[in-house]
CSV table of C-alpha atoms and ligand atoms in Angstrom, one decimal:
chain,number,residue,atom,x,y,z
D,1,MET,CA,-15.0,-12.2,21.2
D,2,SER,CA,-17.9,-14.4,21.4
D,3,GLN,CA,-18.3,-17.1,19.8
D,4,ASP,CA,-20.8,-19.5,17.9
D,5,ALA,CA,-20.3,-22.4,15.9
D,6,TYR,CA,-20.7,-23.6,12.2
D,7,ARG,CA,-21.0,-27.5,11.5
D,8,LEU,CA,-18.9,-28.9,8.8
D,9,ILE,CA,-20.2,-32.4,7.5
D,10,GLY,CA,-17.6,-34.6,5.5
D,11,PRO,CA,-18.3,-37.3,4.0
D,12,ARG,CA,-19.6,-40.5,5.5
D,13,GLY,CA,-21.3,-38.5,8.2
D,14,ASN,CA,-18.4,-36.8,9.4
D,15,GLU,CA,-19.0,-34.0,11.3
D,16,MET,CA,-17.0,-31.1,12.9
D,17,GLU,CA,-17.7,-28.0,15.1
D,18,LEU,CA,-16.1,-25.4,13.7
D,19,PRO,CA,-16.0,-22.3,16.5
D,20,VAL,CA,-17.0,-18.7,15.0
D,21,HIS,CA,-15.6,-15.6,15.8
D,22,ARG,CA,-17.3,-12.3,15.8
D,23,GLY,CA,-15.4,-9.0,15.8
D,24,THR,CA,-16.4,-5.9,16.7
D,25,THR,CA,-17.9,-5.1,13.3
D,26,GLY,CA,-17.6,-7.0,9.9
D,27,PRO,CA,-18.4,-10.8,8.9
D,28,ASP,CA,-18.1,-13.8,11.3
D,29,VAL,CA,-14.8,-15.8,10.8
D,30,ILE,CA,-15.3,-19.6,10.8
D,31,ASP,CA,-11.8,-21.1,12.8
D,32,VAL,CA,-10.8,-23.7,11.0
D,33,ALA,CA,-7.5,-24.5,12.9
D,34,ARG,CA,-8.2,-27.5,14.0
D,35,LEU,CA,-9.0,-29.1,10.8
D,36,TYR,CA,-6.6,-30.5,9.9
D,37,ARG,CA,-5.0,-31.9,13.5
D,38,GLU,CA,-8.6,-33.0,13.8
D,39,LYS,CA,-9.9,-33.9,10.1
D,40,GLY,CA,-6.9,-34.1,8.2
D,41,VAL,CA,-7.9,-31.9,5.1
D,42,PHE,CA,-7.4,-28.1,4.6
D,43,THR,CA,-8.7,-25.6,3.5
D,44,TYR,CA,-8.4,-23.9,-0.1
D,45,ASP,CA,-9.0,-20.2,-1.0
D,46,PRO,CA,-6.4,-18.9,-4.0
D,47,GLY,CA,-5.7,-15.2,-3.0
D,48,PHE,CA,-7.5,-15.4,0.3
D,49,VAL,CA,-10.3,-14.2,-0.7
D,50,SER,CA,-12.4,-15.6,1.9
D,51,THR,CA,-9.8,-16.2,4.3
D,52,ALA,CA,-8.5,-13.5,7.5
D,53,SER,CA,-5.0,-14.6,8.6
D,54,CYS,CA,-4.8,-12.8,11.7
D,55,LYS,CA,-6.8,-10.4,14.2
D,56,SER,CA,-6.1,-6.8,14.2
D,57,ASP,CA,-7.7,-3.4,15.8
D,58,ILE,CA,-5.5,-1.4,13.6
D,59,THR,CA,-8.5,-0.7,10.1
D,60,PHE,CA,-12.0,-1.6,9.3
D,61,ILE,CA,-12.8,-2.2,5.7
D,62,ASP,CA,-16.3,-2.0,4.5
D,63,GLY,CA,-15.9,-3.2,0.6
D,64,GLU,CA,-19.6,-3.2,0.0
D,65,GLU,CA,-20.8,-0.2,2.0
D,66,GLY,CA,-17.5,1.9,0.9
D,67,VAL,CA,-16.5,2.2,4.5
D,68,LEU,CA,-12.8,2.6,5.2
D,69,MET,CA,-12.0,3.6,9.3
D,70,TYR,CA,-8.3,3.7,11.1
D,71,ARG,CA,-9.0,2.6,14.7
D,72,GLY,CA,-12.8,3.3,14.1
D,73,TYR,CA,-12.4,6.8,12.8
D,74,PRO,CA,-13.9,7.3,9.4
D,75,VAL,CA,-11.3,8.3,6.5
D,76,GLU,CA,-13.0,11.1,5.8
D,77,GLN,CA,-12.9,12.6,8.8
D,78,LEU,CA,-9.1,12.2,9.4
D,79,ALA,CA,-8.9,13.7,5.6
D,80,ALA,CA,-10.9,16.4,6.4
D,81,LYS,CA,-9.5,17.5,9.9
D,82,SER,CA,-6.0,15.6,10.6
D,83,SER,CA,-2.5,15.3,9.2
D,84,PHE,CA,-0.6,12.8,8.3
D,85,ILE,CA,1.5,13.1,11.2
D,86,GLU,CA,-1.5,12.6,13.3
D,87,VAL,CA,-2.7,9.5,11.5
D,88,CYS,CA,0.6,8.0,12.0
D,89,HIS,CA,0.3,8.4,16.1
D,90,LEU,CA,-3.2,6.8,15.6
D,91,LEU,CA,-2.2,3.9,13.6
D,92,LEU,CA,1.1,3.3,15.7
D,93,HIS,CA,-0.8,4.0,18.6
D,94,GLY,CA,-4.1,3.3,18.6
D,95,SER,CA,-5.2,6.7,19.9
D,96,LEU,CA,-5.5,10.3,18.5
D,97,PRO,CA,-2.1,12.3,20.4
D,98,THR,CA,-2.9,15.1,22.6
D,99,GLN,CA,-1.2,18.3,21.9
D,100,ALA,CA,1.9,17.5,23.7
D,101,GLU,CA,2.1,13.9,22.2
D,102,LEU,CA,1.8,15.2,18.8
D,103,ASP,CA,4.6,17.9,19.2
D,104,ASP,CA,6.7,15.3,20.8
D,105,PHE,CA,6.2,12.4,17.8
D,106,GLU,CA,6.3,14.9,14.6
D,107,ASN,CA,9.6,16.5,16.7
D,108,THR,CA,11.1,12.7,16.9
D,109,ILE,CA,10.2,12.3,13.2
D,110,ARG,CA,12.0,15.2,12.0
D,111,ARG,CA,15.0,14.4,13.9
D,112,HIS,CA,15.2,11.1,12.1
D,113,THR,CA,15.4,12.0,8.7
D,114,MET,CA,18.7,12.5,7.7
D,115,LEU,CA,20.5,9.2,6.2
D,116,ASN,CA,23.8,7.7,7.4
D,117,GLU,CA,26.1,9.2,4.8
D,118,GLY,CA,27.3,5.5,4.2
D,119,MET,CA,23.5,4.7,2.9
D,120,LEU,CA,24.0,7.5,0.1
D,121,ASN,CA,26.9,5.2,-1.4
D,122,PHE,CA,24.5,2.8,-2.1
D,123,PHE,CA,23.2,5.1,-4.7
D,124,LYS,CA,26.2,5.5,-6.7
D,125,GLY,CA,25.8,1.9,-7.5
D,126,PHE,CA,22.7,1.9,-9.6
D,127,ARG,CA,22.2,3.0,-12.7
D,128,TYR,CA,21.1,6.7,-13.5
D,129,ASP,CA,17.7,5.4,-14.9
D,130,ALA,CA,17.2,2.6,-12.2
D,131,HIS,CA,13.5,2.6,-11.1
D,132,PRO,CA,13.1,4.7,-7.7
D,133,MET,CA,11.2,1.5,-6.7
D,134,ALA,CA,14.0,-0.8,-7.3
D,135,MET,CA,16.4,1.9,-5.2
D,136,LEU,CA,13.9,2.5,-2.6
D,137,SER,CA,13.2,-1.2,-1.8
D,138,ALA,CA,17.3,-1.7,-1.9
D,139,VAL,CA,18.3,0.8,0.2
D,140,VAL,CA,15.5,0.3,3.0
D,141,GLY,CA,16.5,-3.5,2.8
D,142,SER,CA,20.3,-2.2,3.6
D,143,MET,CA,19.0,-0.3,6.7
D,144,SER,CA,18.8,-4.0,8.1
D,145,ALA,CA,22.6,-3.8,7.9
D,146,TYR,CA,23.1,-0.6,9.4
D,147,TYR,CA,20.6,-1.3,12.3
D,148,HIS,CA,21.0,-5.1,12.7
D,149,ASP,CA,22.6,-5.2,16.2
D,150,GLU,CA,19.8,-2.5,17.7
D,151,MET,CA,16.8,-4.3,16.5
D,152,ASP,CA,15.5,-6.4,18.7
D,153,SER,CA,11.8,-6.5,17.9
D,154,SER,CA,11.1,-7.9,21.8
D,155,ASN,CA,12.7,-4.5,23.5
D,156,PRO,CA,9.7,-1.8,22.6
D,157,ASP,CA,12.4,1.7,22.6
D,158,HIS,CA,14.1,-1.0,19.3
D,159,ARG,CA,10.3,-1.3,18.0
D,160,ASP,CA,9.9,2.6,18.1
D,161,ILE,CA,13.1,3.3,16.8
D,162,PHE,CA,12.2,1.3,14.2
D,163,ALA,CA,8.9,3.2,13.4
D,164,HIS,CA,10.8,6.4,13.8
D,165,ARG,CA,13.2,5.5,11.2
D,166,ILE,CA,10.7,4.1,8.4
D,167,LEU,CA,8.7,6.8,8.4
D,168,ALA,CA,11.7,9.3,8.7
D,169,LYS,CA,13.8,8.3,6.2
D,170,LEU,CA,11.7,6.7,3.6
D,171,PRO,CA,10.7,10.6,2.2
D,172,THR,CA,15.1,11.3,2.1
D,173,ILE,CA,15.8,7.8,0.3
D,174,ALA,CA,12.5,8.3,-2.2
D,175,ALA,CA,13.9,12.2,-3.1
D,176,ALA,CA,17.7,10.8,-3.3
D,177,ALA,CA,16.7,8.0,-6.0
D,178,TYR,CA,14.4,10.9,-8.0
D,179,LYS,CA,17.6,13.2,-7.5
D,180,LEU,CA,20.0,10.5,-9.2
D,181,ASN,CA,17.7,9.5,-12.0
D,182,ILE,CA,17.5,13.5,-13.0
D,183,GLY,CA,21.4,13.6,-12.0
D,184,GLN,CA,20.7,16.3,-9.5
D,185,PRO,CA,22.8,16.4,-6.3
D,186,PHE,CA,21.0,15.1,-3.0
D,187,ILE,CA,19.2,17.6,-1.1
D,188,TYR,CA,19.2,17.1,2.8
D,189,PRO,CA,16.2,17.6,4.8
D,190,ARG,CA,15.0,20.1,6.8
D,191,ASN,CA,13.9,20.0,10.4
D,192,ASP,CA,11.9,23.3,10.1
D,193,LEU,CA,9.6,21.8,7.6
D,194,ASN,CA,6.9,19.4,8.3
D,195,TYR,CA,6.5,16.1,6.3
D,196,SER,CA,5.2,16.6,3.4
D,197,GLU,CA,6.7,20.0,2.9
D,198,ASN,CA,10.3,18.3,3.7
D,199,PHE,CA,9.6,16.3,1.0
D,200,LEU,CA,8.5,18.5,-1.7
D,201,HIS,CA,12.0,20.3,-0.6
D,202,MET,CA,14.1,17.2,-1.2
D,203,MET,CA,12.6,16.2,-4.3
D,204,PHE,CA,12.4,20.0,-6.1
D,205,ALA,CA,15.4,22.4,-4.2
D,206,VAL,CA,18.3,22.7,-6.1
D,207,PRO,CA,22.1,24.2,-4.4
D,208,ALA,CA,22.2,27.2,-6.6
D,209,GLU,CA,18.6,28.5,-6.2
D,210,PRO,CA,15.7,29.0,-3.1
D,211,TYR,CA,12.7,27.2,-3.7
D,212,GLU,CA,9.5,28.3,-2.2
D,213,ILE,CA,7.0,25.4,-1.3
D,214,ASP,CA,3.5,25.3,-2.6
D,215,PRO,CA,1.3,25.1,0.1
D,216,VAL,CA,-1.6,23.4,-2.2
D,217,ALA,CA,0.7,20.8,-3.0
D,218,SER,CA,1.8,20.3,0.7
D,219,GLU,CA,-1.6,20.0,1.7
D,220,ALA,CA,-2.6,17.5,-1.5
D,221,LEU,CA,0.3,15.2,-0.6
D,222,ASP,CA,-0.4,15.2,2.9
D,223,LEU,CA,-4.0,14.0,1.8
D,224,LEU,CA,-2.6,11.5,-0.4
D,225,PHE,CA,-0.4,9.7,2.6
D,226,ILE,CA,-3.4,9.8,4.9
D,227,LEU,CA,-5.6,8.0,2.4
D,228,HIS,CA,-3.0,5.6,1.8
D,229,ALA,CA,-1.6,5.1,5.4
D,230,ASP,CA,-3.2,1.7,5.7
D,231,HIS,CA,-5.5,-0.6,4.2
D,232,GLU,CA,-5.8,-4.0,6.7
D,233,GLN,CA,-4.5,-7.2,5.1
D,234,ASN,CA,-3.4,-5.8,1.5
D,235,CYS,CA,-0.7,-7.6,-0.4
D,236,SER,CA,2.2,-5.5,0.5
D,237,THR,CA,1.3,-5.7,4.2
D,238,SER,CA,0.5,-9.5,4.4
D,239,THR,CA,3.9,-9.7,2.4
D,240,VAL,CA,5.4,-7.7,5.5
D,241,ARG,CA,3.6,-9.6,8.3
D,242,MET,CA,4.5,-12.9,6.4
D,243,ALA,CA,8.3,-11.9,5.9
D,244,ALA,CA,8.6,-10.7,9.6
D,245,SER,CA,6.7,-13.8,10.9
D,246,SER,CA,9.8,-15.6,10.7
D,247,GLN,CA,11.4,-12.7,13.3
D,248,ALA,CA,13.0,-11.7,10.4
D,249,ASN,CA,14.8,-8.6,10.9
D,250,PRO,CA,12.3,-5.6,10.2
D,251,TYR,CA,13.5,-3.4,7.5
D,252,SER,CA,14.4,-5.9,5.4
D,253,ALA,CA,10.2,-7.3,5.8
D,254,ILE,CA,9.5,-3.3,5.0
D,255,ALA,CA,11.7,-3.8,1.8
D,256,GLY,CA,9.9,-7.4,0.9
D,257,GLY,CA,6.8,-4.8,1.2
D,258,ILE,CA,7.7,-2.3,-1.0
D,259,SER,CA,8.6,-5.2,-4.0
D,260,ALA,CA,5.1,-6.4,-3.5
D,261,LEU,CA,3.6,-2.8,-3.6
D,262,TRP,CA,5.1,-2.2,-7.1
D,263,GLY,CA,3.2,-4.6,-8.9
D,264,PRO,CA,0.6,-3.1,-11.5
D,265,ALA,CA,-2.3,-5.3,-9.2
D,266,HIS,CA,-1.1,-3.3,-6.3
D,267,GLY,CA,0.5,0.1,-5.7
D,268,GLY,CA,1.5,0.0,-9.5
D,269,ALA,CA,-1.6,1.2,-10.9
D,270,ASN,CA,-1.1,4.6,-10.2
D,271,GLU,CA,1.9,4.4,-12.7
D,272,ALA,CA,0.0,2.3,-15.0
D,273,VAL,CA,-3.1,4.4,-15.1
D,274,LEU,CA,-0.9,7.6,-16.0
D,275,ARG,CA,0.9,5.2,-19.0
D,276,MET,CA,-2.9,4.1,-20.3
D,277,LEU,CA,-4.5,7.9,-20.3
D,278,ASN,CA,-1.2,8.6,-22.7
D,279,GLU,CA,-1.9,5.6,-24.7
D,280,ILE,CA,-5.6,6.2,-24.9
D,281,GLY,CA,-4.4,10.0,-25.9
D,282,ASP,CA,-7.9,11.8,-26.3
D,283,ALA,CA,-11.2,11.4,-26.1
D,284,SER,CA,-12.3,9.8,-29.2
D,285,GLN,CA,-10.0,6.5,-28.5
D,286,ILE,CA,-11.9,5.9,-25.1
D,287,GLY,CA,-14.6,3.5,-26.9
D,288,LYS,CA,-11.5,1.4,-28.5
D,289,TYR,CA,-10.4,0.9,-25.0
D,290,VAL,CA,-13.3,0.0,-23.3
D,291,ASP,CA,-14.2,-2.5,-25.5
D,292,LYS,CA,-10.4,-3.9,-25.3
D,293,ALA,CA,-10.8,-3.7,-21.5
D,294,LYS,CA,-14.0,-6.0,-21.9
D,295,ASP,CA,-12.6,-8.4,-24.4
D,296,LYS,CA,-11.4,-11.4,-22.5
D,297,ASN,CA,-8.7,-12.5,-25.2
D,298,ASP,CA,-7.0,-9.6,-24.7
D,299,PRO,CA,-5.3,-9.2,-21.4
D,300,PHE,CA,-5.6,-5.3,-21.5
D,301,ARG,CA,-7.7,-3.9,-18.7
D,302,LEU,CA,-8.3,-0.8,-17.5
D,303,MET,CA,-5.9,0.5,-14.9
D,304,GLY,CA,-7.4,2.2,-12.0
D,305,PHE,CA,-10.4,0.5,-12.4
D,306,GLY,CA,-12.0,-2.1,-9.8
D,307,HIS,CA,-10.7,-3.5,-6.2
D,308,ARG,CA,-10.7,-6.7,-4.5
D,309,VAL,CA,-12.9,-5.5,-1.6
D,310,TYR,CA,-14.4,-2.4,-2.5
D,311,LYS,CA,-17.2,-3.5,-5.0
D,312,ASN,CA,-19.7,-0.4,-5.0
D,313,PHE,CA,-16.9,2.4,-4.7
D,314,ASP,CA,-14.1,3.3,-2.8
D,315,PRO,CA,-14.3,5.9,-0.4
D,316,ARG,CA,-10.7,7.2,-0.7
D,317,ALA,CA,-11.2,7.8,-4.8
D,318,THR,CA,-14.3,10.0,-3.4
D,319,ILE,CA,-12.0,12.5,-1.5
D,320,ILE,CA,-9.2,12.4,-3.8
D,321,ARG,CA,-11.6,13.4,-6.7
D,322,GLU,CA,-12.3,16.6,-5.5
D,323,MET,CA,-8.6,16.9,-4.1
D,324,CYS,CA,-7.8,16.5,-8.0
D,325,HIS,CA,-9.9,19.8,-9.0
D,326,LYS,CA,-8.4,21.7,-6.9
D,327,VAL,CA,-5.0,20.9,-7.5
D,328,LEU,CA,-5.6,21.2,-11.0
D,329,ASP,CA,-7.5,24.1,-10.4
D,330,GLN,CA,-4.9,26.2,-8.2
D,331,LEU,CA,-1.6,24.8,-10.0
D,332,ASP,CA,-3.3,25.8,-13.3
D,333,ARG,CA,-0.8,23.7,-14.7
D,334,GLU,CA,-1.1,21.8,-18.6
D,335,ASP,CA,-2.6,18.6,-17.6
D,336,THR,CA,-5.9,19.3,-17.5
D,337,PRO,CA,-6.8,17.6,-20.8
D,338,LEU,CA,-5.5,14.6,-19.2
D,339,PHE,CA,-7.8,15.2,-16.4
D,340,ASP,CA,-10.3,15.7,-18.7
D,341,LEU,CA,-9.9,12.4,-20.6
D,342,ALA,CA,-9.7,10.7,-17.3
D,343,ARG,CA,-13.1,11.6,-16.3
D,344,GLU,CA,-14.8,11.1,-19.4
D,345,LEU,CA,-12.9,7.4,-19.2
D,346,GLU,CA,-14.3,7.2,-15.4
D,347,GLN,CA,-18.2,8.2,-16.9
D,348,VAL,CA,-18.0,5.8,-19.8
D,349,ALA,CA,-16.7,3.0,-17.8
D,350,LEU,CA,-19.1,4.0,-15.0
D,351,HIS,CA,-22.0,3.8,-17.5
D,352,ASP,CA,-21.7,0.3,-19.5
D,353,ASP,CA,-23.0,-2.8,-18.3
D,354,TYR,CA,-19.7,-4.6,-18.3
D,355,PHE,CA,-18.4,-2.3,-15.5
D,356,LYS,CA,-21.8,-2.2,-13.7
D,357,GLU,CA,-22.0,-5.3,-13.5
D,358,ARG,CA,-19.0,-6.5,-12.6
D,359,ASN,CA,-19.0,-3.4,-9.9
D,360,LEU,CA,-15.9,-2.1,-11.4
D,361,TYR,CA,-15.5,1.3,-9.9
D,362,PRO,CA,-12.3,4.0,-10.0
D,363,ASN,CA,-10.0,3.2,-7.0
D,364,VAL,CA,-8.1,5.6,-5.5
D,365,ASP,CA,-5.3,4.9,-7.6
D,366,PHE,CA,-7.3,6.5,-10.9
D,367,TYR,CA,-7.1,9.8,-9.4
D,368,SER,CA,-3.7,9.9,-7.2
D,369,GLY,CA,-1.3,9.3,-10.4
D,370,ILE,CA,-3.1,12.5,-12.2
D,371,ILE,CA,-2.5,14.4,-8.9
D,372,TYR,CA,1.2,13.4,-8.4
D,373,LYS,CA,1.8,14.5,-12.2
D,374,ALA,CA,-0.1,17.9,-11.5
D,375,LEU,CA,2.5,18.1,-8.8
D,376,GLY,CA,5.5,17.7,-11.2
D,377,ILE,CA,5.9,14.4,-9.6
D,378,PRO,CA,7.2,11.9,-12.9
D,379,THR,CA,5.4,8.8,-13.4
D,380,SER,CA,8.3,6.7,-12.6
D,381,MET,CA,7.7,7.6,-8.5
D,382,PHE,CA,4.1,7.3,-8.4
D,383,THR,CA,4.3,3.9,-6.3
D,384,VAL,CA,7.2,5.4,-4.5
D,385,MET,CA,4.6,7.8,-2.9
D,386,PHE,CA,2.3,5.4,-2.5
D,387,ALA,CA,4.7,3.5,-0.4
D,388,MET,CA,5.7,6.6,1.6
D,389,GLY,CA,2.3,6.7,2.6
D,390,ARG,CA,1.9,2.9,3.5
D,391,SER,CA,4.9,2.6,5.3
D,392,VAL,CA,2.9,3.9,8.7
D,393,GLY,CA,0.6,0.8,7.7
D,394,TRP,CA,3.1,-1.9,7.6
D,395,VAL,CA,5.2,-0.5,10.7
D,396,ALA,CA,1.6,-0.7,12.8
D,397,HIS,CA,1.0,-4.5,11.7
D,398,TRP,CA,4.4,-5.2,12.4
D,399,ARG,CA,4.2,-4.0,15.5
D,400,GLU,CA,0.7,-5.8,16.3
D,401,MET,CA,2.2,-8.9,14.9
D,402,ILE,CA,5.2,-9.0,16.5
D,403,THR,CA,3.6,-8.2,20.0
D,404,ASP,CA,0.8,-10.8,19.5
D,405,PRO,CA,1.8,-13.7,22.2
D,406,GLN,CA,0.1,-16.2,19.9
D,407,ILE,CA,2.4,-15.2,17.2
D,408,LYS,CA,3.2,-17.9,14.7
D,409,ILE,CA,5.3,-18.2,11.4
D,410,ALA,CA,3.0,-17.7,8.2
D,411,ARG,CA,3.2,-20.8,6.7
D,412,PRO,CA,0.1,-21.9,4.2
D,413,ARG,CA,-0.5,-25.2,2.7
D,414,GLN,CA,-1.3,-26.5,-0.6
D,415,LEU,CA,-3.2,-28.9,-3.1
D,416,TYR,CA,-0.4,-31.0,-4.2
D,417,ILE,CA,-1.5,-31.8,-7.9
D,418,GLY,CA,2.3,-32.7,-9.4
D,419,GLU,CA,3.4,-36.4,-9.8
D,420,PRO,CA,2.6,-39.2,-7.4
D,421,LYS,CA,5.9,-41.1,-6.4
D,422,ARG,CA,8.0,-42.3,-9.1
D,423,ASP,CA,11.3,-43.7,-8.9
D,424,TYR,CA,14.5,-42.0,-10.5
D,425,VAL,CA,15.6,-43.1,-14.0
D,426,ASP,CA,19.3,-43.0,-15.0
D,427,ILE,CA,20.0,-40.6,-16.9
D,428,ALA,CA,21.3,-42.8,-20.0
D,429,LYS,CA,17.9,-44.5,-19.7
D,430,ARG,CA,15.5,-41.3,-20.2
U,501,LIG,N1,-10.7,-3.8,-16.3
U,501,LIG,C1,-11.6,-4.6,-17.0
U,501,LIG,N2,-11.9,-5.9,-16.4
U,501,LIG,C2,-12.0,-6.1,-15.1
U,501,LIG,C3,-10.9,-4.9,-14.2
U,501,LIG,C4,-10.7,-4.2,-15.3
U,501,LIG,N3,-9.7,-3.0,-14.8
U,501,LIG,N4,-10.9,-5.5,-13.1
U,501,LIG,C5,-11.3,-6.6,-13.2
U,501,LIG,N5,-12.0,-6.9,-14.5
U,501,LIG,C6,-13.3,-8.1,-14.4
U,501,LIG,C7,-12.4,-9.7,-14.6
U,501,LIG,O1,-12.0,-9.7,-15.8
U,501,LIG,C8,-13.4,-10.4,-14.4
U,501,LIG,O2,-14.5,-10.6,-15.0
U,501,LIG,P1,-15.0,-12.1,-15.2
U,501,LIG,O3,-15.4,-11.9,-14.1
U,501,LIG,O4,-16.1,-12.0,-17.0
U,501,LIG,O5,-13.9,-13.0,-15.6
U,501,LIG,C9,-14.1,-9.4,-12.9
U,501,LIG,O6,-14.2,-8.2,-13.3
U,501,LIG,C10,-13.5,-9.6,-11.4
U,501,LIG,O7,-12.1,-9.3,-11.5
U,501,LIG,P2,-11.0,-10.1,-10.7
U,501,LIG,O8,-9.6,-10.0,-11.2
U,501,LIG,O9,-11.7,-11.2,-10.3
U,501,LIG,O10,-11.2,-9.4,-9.5
U,501,LIG,P3,-10.0,-9.2,-8.5
U,501,LIG,O11,-10.5,-9.0,-7.3
U,501,LIG,O12,-9.4,-10.3,-8.5
U,501,LIG,O13,-9.1,-7.9,-8.9
U,501,LIG,C11,-8.1,-5.6,-9.4
U,501,LIG,C12,-8.6,-6.6,-8.6
U,501,LIG,C13,-6.6,-6.7,-9.2
U,501,LIG,C14,-8.0,-5.0,-8.6
U,501,LIG,C15,-8.5,-6.1,-10.6
U,501,LIG,O14,-9.9,-5.1,-10.7
U,501,LIG,C16,-7.4,-5.3,-11.8
U,501,LIG,O15,-6.9,-5.8,-11.9
U,501,LIG,N6,-7.7,-3.4,-11.5
U,501,LIG,C17,-6.6,-3.0,-12.4
U,501,LIG,C18,-5.4,-2.5,-12.1
U,501,LIG,C19,-5.7,-1.3,-10.4
U,501,LIG,O16,-6.3,-0.8,-10.6
U,501,LIG,N7,-5.4,-1.9,-9.4
U,501,LIG,C20,-5.6,-1.3,-8.0
U,501,LIG,C21,-6.3,-1.9,-6.8
U,501,LIG,S1,-6.4,-0.9,-6.1
U,501,LIG,C22,-5.0,-0.6,-5.1
U,501,LIG,O17,-4.1,-1.3,-4.5
U,501,LIG,C23,-4.6,0.6,-4.3
């Protein structure tokens, strides 16, 4: 890493040179770590819009150019040529696997898909209508109870087993949550199926009759998992890093990431898009809703539009849009009017000055929800699908952080704007 310097000029000519770190690609980063120790001031950056919280060699995003790369490989190439399991290997280990490495990795994941039977009892404690994200977070959190003694973060074997368990068991937990919601028996995983096929089997098979897996559905799922696999220091990944920076059990840190993902400003947006499209109802109402989104006195926003990082277009949205067509054409389901409404809304927003001036483009979640719906996945499961894809990113970032020799507990500072010191007043005198 080569270094330059920025000069900080404070009051009364109080100057300081701040080192600059240069990454492989992307903007330079000014190192302010010595600022408080030497000058007694903090930096202020709510929402971390200009702050890098760590060094990472996993994922690169260029929001202006619409670039997303995992370990240097453009997501478009991975989407066209790779599989989710291969991308998992890439993200976790840093390189594309040989055929033998891939076979070994895939086999390991297949063999970790079953849950401890005791874990299924957790589901009995939930109400039939519990949100699957709440169940996913709770049951993944419970893995910290099942695997506490076997989880020494400094042990590379333990780190590997943790990664395998998270990747393998999340689909089983997710499908179990869905089965609880609809009152059907849990379906056990099948080791002869690939990752996406197995998930479809656990979601939709019933003991009473055979279930045929649609190859278009498993292809679409695999693509969506690839596109959601990582996105550098997003809210849920930063949550995982922050929680685990205290050396907390990583299963509970992943549960924290799942909770962060649930919010509508993050992974919950795909669910919110579908609710919004249903609320809009038909094309004649689009103008009214676009006006609501532009009205500063109205909290309504167009869900699936805008992104903290992508300010021109979201490369994932471009890929997913094509898949959306393919799924709708081949599955021949009755959601085409919804998709047409989405396309029309997209066109109206893309040509509206408000959205153009603010660079508000459709993001990945705008299309993903429509595909999920076409595959028969209920709206409440959409963010769960996102979590399954993102789980590998969370694990890769956890591994990177926990093996960094310079690891520090994450502990931001604040600008205090409360009362200055005052004396306690006895209750009778208040
Ligand atoms: N609809 C209407 N106006 C919007 C929207 C939207 N979807 N998104 C942003 N704006 C407006 C804001 O009101 C603001 O306007 P102003 O400058 O006149 O005040 C301007 O655009 C900038 O918006 P910010 O909220 O400052 O941008 P930020 O980067 O903080 O927010 C976010 C990004 C949270 C994604 C936002 O665009 C949003 O709420 N979008 C809808 C939810 C969504 O789709 N989230 C999914 C994110 S992608 C993912 O997690 C995979």
